[in-house]
Coordinates of C-alpha atoms and ligand atoms in Angstrom, one line a residue:
X1 CA 25.8 33.0 -102.5
X2 CA 23.9 29.9 -101.4
X3 CA 26.8 29.0 -99.2
X4 CA 26.8 32.5 -97.8
X5 CA 23.1 32.3 -97.0
X6 CA 23.6 29.0 -95.3
X7 CA 26.3 30.4 -93.1
X8 CA 24.1 33.3 -92.1
X9 CA 21.3 30.8 -91.3
X10 CA 23.5 28.7 -89.2
X11 CA 24.8 31.8 -87.4
X12 CA 21.2 32.9 -86.7
X13 CA 20.2 29.4 -85.4
X14 CA 23.3 29.5 -83.1
X15 CA 22.4 33.0 -82.0
X16 CA 18.8 32.0 -81.3
X17 CA 20.0 29.0 -79.5
X18 CA 22.4 31.0 -77.4
X19 CA 19.7 33.6 -76.6
X20 CA 17.4 30.8 -75.6
X21 CA 20.0 29.2 -73.4
X22 CA 21.0 32.5 -71.8
X23 CA 17.4 33.5 -71.1
X24 CA 16.7 30.0 -69.8
X25 CA 19.7 30.2 -67.4
X26 CA 18.6 33.6 -66.4
X27 CA 15.1 32.7 -65.5
X28 CA 15.8 29.2 -64.3
X29 CA 13.7 29.1 -61.1
X30 CA 15.4 26.2 -59.3
X31 CA 18.7 28.0 -59.2
X32 CA 17.2 31.2 -57.8
X33 CA 15.2 29.3 -55.1
X34 CA 18.3 27.3 -54.1
X35 CA 20.3 30.4 -53.6
X36 CA 17.5 31.9 -51.5
X37 CA 17.2 28.7 -49.5
X38 CA 21.0 28.6 -48.9
X39 CA 20.8 32.1 -47.6
X40 CA 18.0 31.3 -45.3
X41 CA 19.7 28.2 -44.1
X42 CA 22.9 30.1 -43.5
X43 CA 21.2 32.7 -41.5
X44 CA 19.3 30.1 -39.5
X45 CA 22.5 28.3 -38.7
X46 CA 24.0 31.6 -37.6
X47 CA 21.0 32.3 -35.4
X48 CA 21.3 28.8 -33.9
X49 CA 25.0 29.3 -33.3
X50 CA 24.3 32.5 -31.5
X51 CA 21.6 30.8 -29.4
X52 CA 24.0 28.0 -28.7
X53 CA 26.7 30.5 -27.6
X54 CA 24.2 32.3 -25.4
X55 CA 23.1 29.0 -23.9
X56 CA 26.6 27.9 -23.2
X57 CA 27.3 31.2 -21.4
X58 CA 24.1 30.8 -19.4
X59 CA 24.8 27.2 -18.4
X60 CA 28.4 28.2 -17.6
X61 CA 26.9 30.8 -15.2
X62 CA 24.5 28.2 -13.8
X63 CA 27.3 25.7 -13.2
X64 CA 29.3 28.3 -11.3
X65 CA 26.3 29.1 -9.1
X66 CA 25.7 25.3 -8.4
X67 CA 29.4 25.0 -7.6
X68 CA 29.2 28.0 -5.2
X69 CA 26.1 26.6 -3.6
X70 CA 27.7 23.2 -3.0
X71 CA 30.8 24.7 -1.6
X72 CA 28.9 26.9 0.8
X73 CA 26.9 24.0 1.9
X74 CA 29.9 21.8 2.6
X75 CA 31.6 24.7 4.4
X76 CA 28.7 25.2 6.8
X77 CA 28.2 21.5 7.4
X78 CA 31.9 20.9 8.3
X79 CA 32.0 24.2 10.2
X80 CA 28.9 23.1 12.2
X81 CA 30.6 19.7 12.9
X82 CA 33.8 21.4 14.0
X83 CA 32.1 24.0 16.1
X84 CA 29.5 21.6 17.5
X85 CA 30.6 22.0 21.1
X86 CA 31.2 25.7 20.9
X87 CA 28.0 26.2 18.9
X88 CA 26.0 24.3 21.5
X89 CA 27.6 25.9 24.5
X90 CA 27.4 29.5 23.2
X91 CA 23.8 29.9 22.5
X92 CA 21.6 26.9 23.0
X93 CA 17.8 27.0 23.1
X94 CA 16.5 24.2 25.2
X95 CA 12.7 24.2 25.2
X96 CA 10.9 22.5 28.0
X97 CA 8.0 20.4 26.8
X98 CA 5.3 19.8 29.4
X99 CA 3.0 16.8 28.7
X100 CA -0.4 17.6 30.2
X101 CA -3.8 15.9 30.1
X102 CA -6.6 16.4 32.5
X103 CA -5.0 17.3 35.8
X104 CA -5.3 21.0 37.0
X105 CA -2.3 20.3 39.2
X106 CA -0.2 21.1 36.1
X107 CA -0.3 24.5 37.9
X108 CA 2.2 23.2 40.4
X109 CA 4.5 21.9 37.7
X110 CA 4.4 25.2 35.7
X111 CA 4.9 27.3 38.8
X112 CA 8.1 25.4 39.6
X113 CA 9.3 25.5 36.0
X114 CA 8.9 29.3 36.1
X115 CA 10.3 29.8 39.5
X116 CA 13.6 28.1 38.7
X117 CA 13.9 29.2 35.1
X118 CA 17.1 31.2 34.8
X119 CA 16.5 32.5 31.3
X120 CA 13.2 32.7 29.3
X121 CA 14.8 32.8 25.9
X122 CA 17.1 29.8 26.5
X123 CA 14.2 27.8 28.1
X124 CA 10.9 28.5 26.4
X125 CA 8.1 26.4 27.9
X126 CA 5.8 24.5 25.5
X127 CA 2.8 22.8 27.0
X128 CA 1.2 20.1 25.0
X129 CA -2.3 19.2 26.2
X130 CA -4.1 16.0 25.4
X131 CA -7.5 14.9 26.7
X132 CA -9.5 18.1 25.8
X133 CA -10.0 18.9 29.4
X134 CA -11.2 22.5 29.6
X135 CA -10.4 23.3 33.2
X136 CA -6.8 22.1 32.7
X137 CA -6.6 24.2 29.5
X138 CA -7.7 27.2 31.4
X139 CA -5.1 26.7 34.0
X140 CA -2.4 26.5 31.3
X141 CA -3.8 29.5 29.5
X142 CA -3.4 31.6 32.7
X143 CA 0.3 31.1 32.3
X144 CA 0.6 31.6 28.5
X145 CA -1.4 34.9 28.6
X146 CA 1.2 37.1 30.0
X147 CA 4.4 35.4 28.9
X148 CA 5.1 34.9 25.2
X149 CA 7.8 32.4 26.1
X150 CA 5.2 30.0 27.4
X151 CA 2.9 28.5 24.8
X152 CA 0.3 25.8 24.6
X153 CA -0.8 23.4 21.9
X154 CA -3.6 20.9 21.9
X155 CA -3.2 17.3 20.8
X156 CA -5.9 17.4 18.0
X157 CA -6.6 13.7 17.5
X158 CA -9.0 12.8 20.3
X159 CA -10.5 9.8 18.4
X160 CA -10.9 6.6 20.4
X161 CA -8.1 4.3 19.6
X162 CA -9.6 0.9 18.5
X163 CA -8.3 -1.8 20.9
X164 CA -8.9 -5.5 21.4
X165 CA -10.7 -6.4 24.6
X166 CA -7.6 -7.6 26.4
X167 CA -5.9 -4.3 25.7
X168 CA -8.7 -1.9 26.7
X169 CA -7.3 -1.6 30.3
X170 CA -4.1 -0.2 28.8
X171 CA -5.9 2.5 26.9
X172 CA -4.2 5.2 28.9
X173 CA -0.8 4.0 27.7
X174 CA -2.0 4.1 24.1
X175 CA -3.2 7.7 24.5
X176 CA 0.1 8.7 26.1
X177 CA 2.2 7.2 23.3
X178 CA 0.0 9.0 20.7
X179 CA 0.3 12.2 22.6
X180 CA 4.1 12.0 22.9
X181 CA 4.4 11.5 19.1
X182 CA 2.3 14.6 18.4
X183 CA 4.1 16.7 21.0
X184 CA 7.6 15.7 19.9
X185 CA 6.7 16.3 16.2
X186 CA 5.4 19.7 17.3
X187 CA 8.7 20.6 19.0
X188 CA 11.1 19.2 16.3
X189 CA 9.2 19.3 13.0
X190 CA 6.8 22.2 13.4
X191 CA 9.0 24.5 15.6
X192 CA 12.3 23.2 14.4
X193 CA 14.1 23.0 17.8
X194 CA 17.5 21.1 18.1
X195 CA 16.8 19.5 21.4
X196 CA 14.1 19.3 24.1
X197 CA 13.6 18.7 27.8
X198 CA 10.5 16.6 28.4
X199 CA 8.6 16.8 31.7
X200 CA 5.2 15.4 32.7
X201 CA 2.6 17.5 34.4
X202 CA 3.1 15.7 37.8
X203 CA 6.8 16.5 38.2
X204 CA 8.5 18.9 40.6
X205 CA 12.0 20.0 39.6
X206 CA 15.1 20.9 41.7
X207 CA 16.5 24.4 41.7
X208 CA 19.4 23.2 39.5
X209 CA 17.2 21.4 37.0
X210 CA 18.0 23.8 34.2
X211 CA 21.7 24.0 35.1
X212 CA 21.8 20.2 35.0
X213 CA 20.5 20.0 31.5
X214 CA 22.5 22.9 30.2
X215 CA 25.7 21.4 31.7
X216 CA 25.1 18.0 30.3
X217 CA 24.0 19.2 26.9
X218 CA 27.5 19.1 25.5
X219 CA 27.8 15.4 26.5
X220 CA 24.7 14.7 24.5
X221 CA 26.2 16.5 21.5
X222 CA 29.7 15.1 21.6
X223 CA 29.3 11.5 22.6
X224 CA 27.4 9.5 20.0
X225 CA 27.0 6.6 22.5
X226 CA 24.7 8.8 24.6
X227 CA 21.1 9.3 23.4
X228 CA 19.5 10.9 26.4
X229 CA 20.0 12.7 29.6
X230 CA 17.6 12.1 32.4
X231 CA 16.9 13.9 35.7
X232 CA 15.9 10.7 37.4
X233 CA 17.5 8.0 39.5
X234 CA 15.3 4.9 39.5
X235 CA 16.9 3.9 42.8
X236 CA 17.0 7.4 44.1
X237 CA 15.6 6.8 47.6
X238 CA 17.3 8.6 50.5
X239 CA 18.8 5.3 51.8
X240 CA 20.3 4.5 48.5
X241 CA 22.0 7.7 47.4
X242 CA 25.1 9.6 48.6
X243 CA 23.8 12.8 49.9
X244 CA 27.2 14.4 49.9
X245 CA 27.7 13.9 46.2
X246 CA 25.0 15.9 44.4
X247 CA 27.3 16.6 41.6
X248 CA 27.9 12.9 40.8
X249 CA 26.5 11.6 37.5
X250 CA 26.4 8.2 35.9
X251 CA 25.9 6.4 32.7
X252 CA 23.0 4.0 32.5
X253 CA 21.7 1.5 29.9
X254 CA 18.2 1.8 31.5
X255 CA 16.1 4.7 30.2
X256 CA 14.9 6.5 33.3
X257 CA 12.4 9.0 31.8
X258 CA 10.8 11.4 34.2
X259 CA 12.5 14.6 33.0
X260 CA 14.7 13.9 30.1
X261 CA 16.5 15.5 27.2
X262 CA 16.4 14.3 23.6
X263 CA 18.0 15.6 20.4
X264 CA 16.2 16.2 17.2
X265 CA 18.3 13.7 15.2
X266 CA 17.4 11.0 17.7
X267 CA 13.7 11.8 17.4
X268 CA 14.1 11.6 13.6
X269 CA 15.3 8.0 13.9
X270 CA 12.7 7.0 16.5
X271 CA 9.5 8.6 15.2
X272 CA 8.8 6.3 12.3
X273 CA 9.0 3.2 14.6
X274 CA 7.3 4.9 17.5
X275 CA 5.2 2.3 19.4
X276 CA 1.4 2.4 19.9
X277 CA 1.8 2.1 23.7
X278 CA 4.3 1.8 26.5
X279 CA 6.7 4.1 24.9
X280 CA 9.0 4.2 27.9
X281 CA 9.5 0.4 28.0
X282 CA 10.0 0.6 24.2
X283 CA 12.8 3.1 24.8
X284 CA 14.3 0.6 27.2
X285 CA 14.8 -2.0 24.5
X286 CA 18.4 -1.6 23.2
X287 CA 17.2 -2.5 19.7
X288 CA 15.3 0.7 19.6
X289 CA 18.1 3.0 20.8
X290 CA 21.0 1.2 19.1
X291 CA 22.3 0.0 22.5
X292 CA 23.2 3.6 23.5
X293 CA 23.2 5.0 27.0
X294 CA 21.7 7.8 29.1
X295 CA 23.2 10.1 31.7
X296 CA 21.4 10.1 35.1
X297 CA 22.2 11.8 38.3
X298 CA 23.1 10.3 41.7
X299 CA 20.3 12.4 43.2
X300 CA 17.2 13.0 41.1
X301 CA 16.4 16.5 39.8
X302 CA 12.7 15.7 39.5
X303 CA 10.1 14.4 41.9
X304 CA 6.8 12.8 40.9
X305 CA 3.8 14.0 42.9
X306 CA 1.3 12.2 40.7
X307 CA -0.3 9.7 42.9
X308 CA -3.4 9.7 40.8
X309 CA -2.3 8.6 37.3
X310 CA -2.5 6.1 34.5
X311 CA -0.5 3.5 36.5
X312 CA -2.7 4.1 39.6
X313 CA -1.4 4.8 43.0
X314 CA 0.4 1.6 43.9
X315 CA 3.7 2.4 42.3
X316 CA 3.6 5.8 43.9
X317 CA 3.0 4.5 47.4
X318 CA 5.7 1.8 47.0
X319 CA 8.4 3.8 45.4
X320 CA 7.8 7.3 44.1
X321 CA 6.8 8.9 47.4
X322 CA 10.2 8.0 48.9
X323 CA 12.4 9.4 46.1
X324 CA 14.8 12.1 47.0
X325 CA 14.7 15.4 45.2
X326 CA 18.1 17.2 45.1
X327 CA 18.3 20.2 47.3
X328 CA 21.8 21.5 46.8
X329 CA 22.4 23.7 43.7
X330 CA 25.2 22.3 41.6
X331 CA 26.8 24.5 38.9
X332 CA 27.0 21.8 36.3
X333 CA 28.0 24.2 33.5
X334 CA 31.2 24.8 35.4
X335 CA 32.1 21.2 36.0
X336 CA 34.3 19.0 34.0
X337 CA 32.0 16.2 32.9
X338 CA 34.3 14.5 30.5
X339 CA 34.6 11.5 32.9
X340 CA 31.2 10.5 31.5
X341 CA 32.4 10.1 27.9
X342 CA 32.4 6.5 26.9
X343 CA 36.0 6.4 26.0
X344 CA 37.0 7.3 29.5
X345 CA 34.2 5.9 31.5
X346 CA 33.9 2.3 30.5
X347 CA 37.4 1.2 31.2
X348 CA 37.7 3.1 34.4
X349 CA 34.4 1.9 35.6
X350 CA 34.8 -1.8 35.1
X351 CA 38.4 -1.7 36.3
X352 CA 37.3 -0.1 39.5
X353 CA 34.4 -2.4 40.1
X354 CA 36.3 -5.6 39.5
X355 CA 39.2 -4.5 41.7
X356 CA 36.9 -4.1 44.7
X357 CA 36.6 -6.6 47.5
X358 CA 33.5 -8.9 47.3
X359 CA 30.6 -8.9 49.8
X360 CA 27.1 -10.3 50.1
X361 CA 24.1 -8.1 50.3
X362 CA 23.5 -9.4 53.8
X363 CA 27.0 -8.4 54.9
X364 CA 26.4 -4.9 53.5
X365 CA 23.1 -4.5 55.3
X366 CA 24.7 -5.8 58.5
X367 CA 27.5 -3.3 58.2
X368 CA 30.1 -6.0 58.0
X369 CA 33.4 -6.0 56.2
X370 CA 34.8 -2.6 56.6
X371 CA 33.6 0.8 55.2
X372 CA 35.0 1.0 51.7
X373 CA 33.2 0.3 48.4
X374 CA 32.3 -3.3 47.7
X375 CA 31.2 -5.5 44.8
X376 CA 28.2 -7.8 45.4
X377 CA 28.4 -10.5 42.7
X378 CA 25.4 -12.0 41.0
X379 CA 25.1 -14.8 38.4
X380 CA 21.5 -15.1 37.4
X381 CA 18.3 -13.0 37.3
X382 CA 17.3 -14.7 40.6
X383 CA 20.5 -14.0 42.4
X384 CA 20.4 -10.4 41.1
X385 CA 16.8 -10.0 42.4
X386 CA 17.6 -11.5 45.8
X387 CA 20.5 -9.1 46.3
X388 CA 18.6 -6.1 45.0
X389 CA 15.7 -6.8 47.3
X390 CA 18.0 -7.1 50.3
X391 CA 19.6 -3.8 49.5
X392 CA 16.3 -2.1 48.9
X393 CA 16.7 -1.6 45.1
X394 CA 14.1 -2.0 42.4
X395 CA 14.1 -5.6 41.3
X396 CA 12.5 -5.4 37.9
X397 CA 14.0 -5.8 34.5
X398 CA 13.0 -4.3 31.1
X399 CA 14.4 -6.1 28.0
X400 CA 16.7 -7.9 30.5
X401 CA 18.1 -4.7 32.0
X402 CA 17.9 -3.9 35.7
X403 CA 17.0 -0.3 36.6
X404 CA 20.0 2.0 36.6
X405 CA 22.3 -0.7 35.2
X406 CA 25.4 0.1 33.2
X407 CA 27.1 -2.8 31.5
X408 CA 25.3 -5.1 33.8
X409 CA 26.4 -3.2 37.0
X410 CA 23.9 -1.5 39.3
X411 CA 25.4 0.8 41.9
X412 CA 24.0 2.5 45.0
X413 CA 25.1 4.0 48.3
X414 CA 24.0 2.0 51.3
X415 CA 24.9 2.3 54.9
X416 CA 27.7 4.7 54.1
X417 CA 29.4 2.8 51.4
X418 CA 29.2 2.5 47.6
X419 CA 27.9 -0.9 46.5
X420 CA 28.1 -2.4 43.1
X421 CA 25.9 -5.3 42.1
X422 CA 28.0 -6.8 39.4
X423 CA 27.9 -10.0 37.2
X424 CA 30.3 -12.7 38.3
X425 CA 30.7 -13.6 34.6
X426 CA 32.2 -11.8 31.7
X427 CA 29.4 -9.5 30.8
X428 CA 28.8 -8.9 27.1
X429 CA 25.1 -8.1 26.7
X430 CA 21.8 -8.1 28.5
X431 CA 19.7 -11.3 28.3
X432 CA 16.1 -10.4 27.3
X433 CA 15.0 -13.6 29.0
X434 CA 15.8 -12.0 32.4
X435 CA 12.7 -10.7 34.2
Ligands
UD1_501 C1 3.8 6.1 33.7 C2 5.2 6.8 33.8 C3 5.3 7.9 32.8 C4 5.1 7.4 31.4 C5 3.8 6.6 31.3 C6 3.7 5.9 29.9 C7 6.1 6.9 36.1 C8 6.1 7.5 37.4 N1 5.2 7.4 35.2 O1 2.8 7.1 33.7 O2 6.6 8.6 32.9 O3 5.1 8.4 30.5 O4 3.8 5.6 32.3 O5 4.3 4.7 29.8 O6 6.8 5.9 35.9 N2 -1.3 11.8 29.6 C9 -1.7 12.1 28.3 N3 -2.8 11.5 27.8 C10 -3.6 10.7 28.5 C11 -3.1 10.3 29.8 C12 -2.0 10.9 30.3 O7 -1.0 12.8 27.6 O8 -4.6 10.2 28.0 C13 0.0 12.3 30.1 C14 -0.1 12.9 31.5 O9 -0.5 14.3 31.4 C15 1.3 12.7 32.0 C16 1.8 11.5 31.3 O10 0.9 11.3 30.2 O11 2.1 13.8 31.6 C17 1.8 10.3 32.2 O12 0.6 10.1 32.7 P1 0.3 9.7 34.3 O13 -1.2 9.8 34.5 O14 1.1 10.6 35.1 O15 0.7 8.2 34.3 P2 1.9 7.5 35.0 O16 1.3 6.3 35.6 O17 2.7 8.4 35.9
MN502 MN1 2.8 10.3 36.4

């Protein structure tokens, strides 16, 4: 009986223990929380996975769009390169920028620009006025009022440029350089044009002025060794040009200015270094134009009537007044001008010049030694100047370059024959010490 009772007691203890364990297990909080936590964790992971998937899809889409964009960009860049000539010849817009200041005679300039303008849309006229001169502004306004393709902008910075005493007499040149920078920024940066034809307010133009620039524009676009086209022949006096060849054009290393065409990309490379004064001489330094050339005509397409100006009247009376303005309309857009491309021109030019018989400037002026073209050799700055003077050419140098020179050679047409002043040494570069 006692044994039996003991067994029952042990059983009870075991049962109570079991009950205790079971209830403990049942209510054990850690286990419950960990389950819940695992669930939460799992759903969070699933959420994250979904987000990640979505993000992957989104970035995939974005990547596609970036790829598309890059491809289109490349396409249009190469297309533009390929079609450069066609693109330019098809539908060019060549604005004419008129640099004005305080001369009401800008009226004469504008009247001519309008008179010969073949197409308003192709050649919008933009007048940039410096100097805050009200009467001049009113003259300009009378043109802009009834033609939306003629506009005017004022150079806003009329502050007095601080100058050392010795430079005060050159103030005009400082103002001009500042104005040009503003005006060219206006045309290229503000208005976004591709190219521009720049004229000053004291220039007349020939009837084929626009045709000249339109016809030479493809040269400017296709030959990287050409940075400008100018309407001016620095030695363009009647006695020095071949009247029968109004269609004849040349390459020159000497920036002529006075009616010239410039491209936007060239302006982009010039503007940061733009000088404070004497911008035209600065453009005659090969360092500033990477030794590139300009195109110039045998017979000028502009004429300067500005006797009263910054450089006073002396230069006008000595030279400008005698310059010949072309009178015969040439259809430049219909001519083949590829002879001016560097690849063709340089070799043909030097071969021709050095195959010619020699003569002295005196012999040329005396009409001796036949009628054909001749070469007048020079060896130093002095001998160049002597010969130039004898022939009636400009004798000055800028950065060692004589006016109109190409690869050291200056050509003109005197007494019925073509004359080339040419180095009698192997020319490689201009010597800045000349002049
Ligand atoms: C000469 C050159 C000219 C060049 C200038 C600057 C000749 C025939 N002329 O000027 O091509 O640009 O040197 O080196 O070789 N102007 C202003 N602000 C001023 C003063 C003038 O914008 O404060 C304008 C004029 O309106 C004109 C231009 O600058 O369009 C040149 O001025 P001008 O008075 O004609 O001087 P040039 O002696 O002919
Ligand atoms: Mn002038």
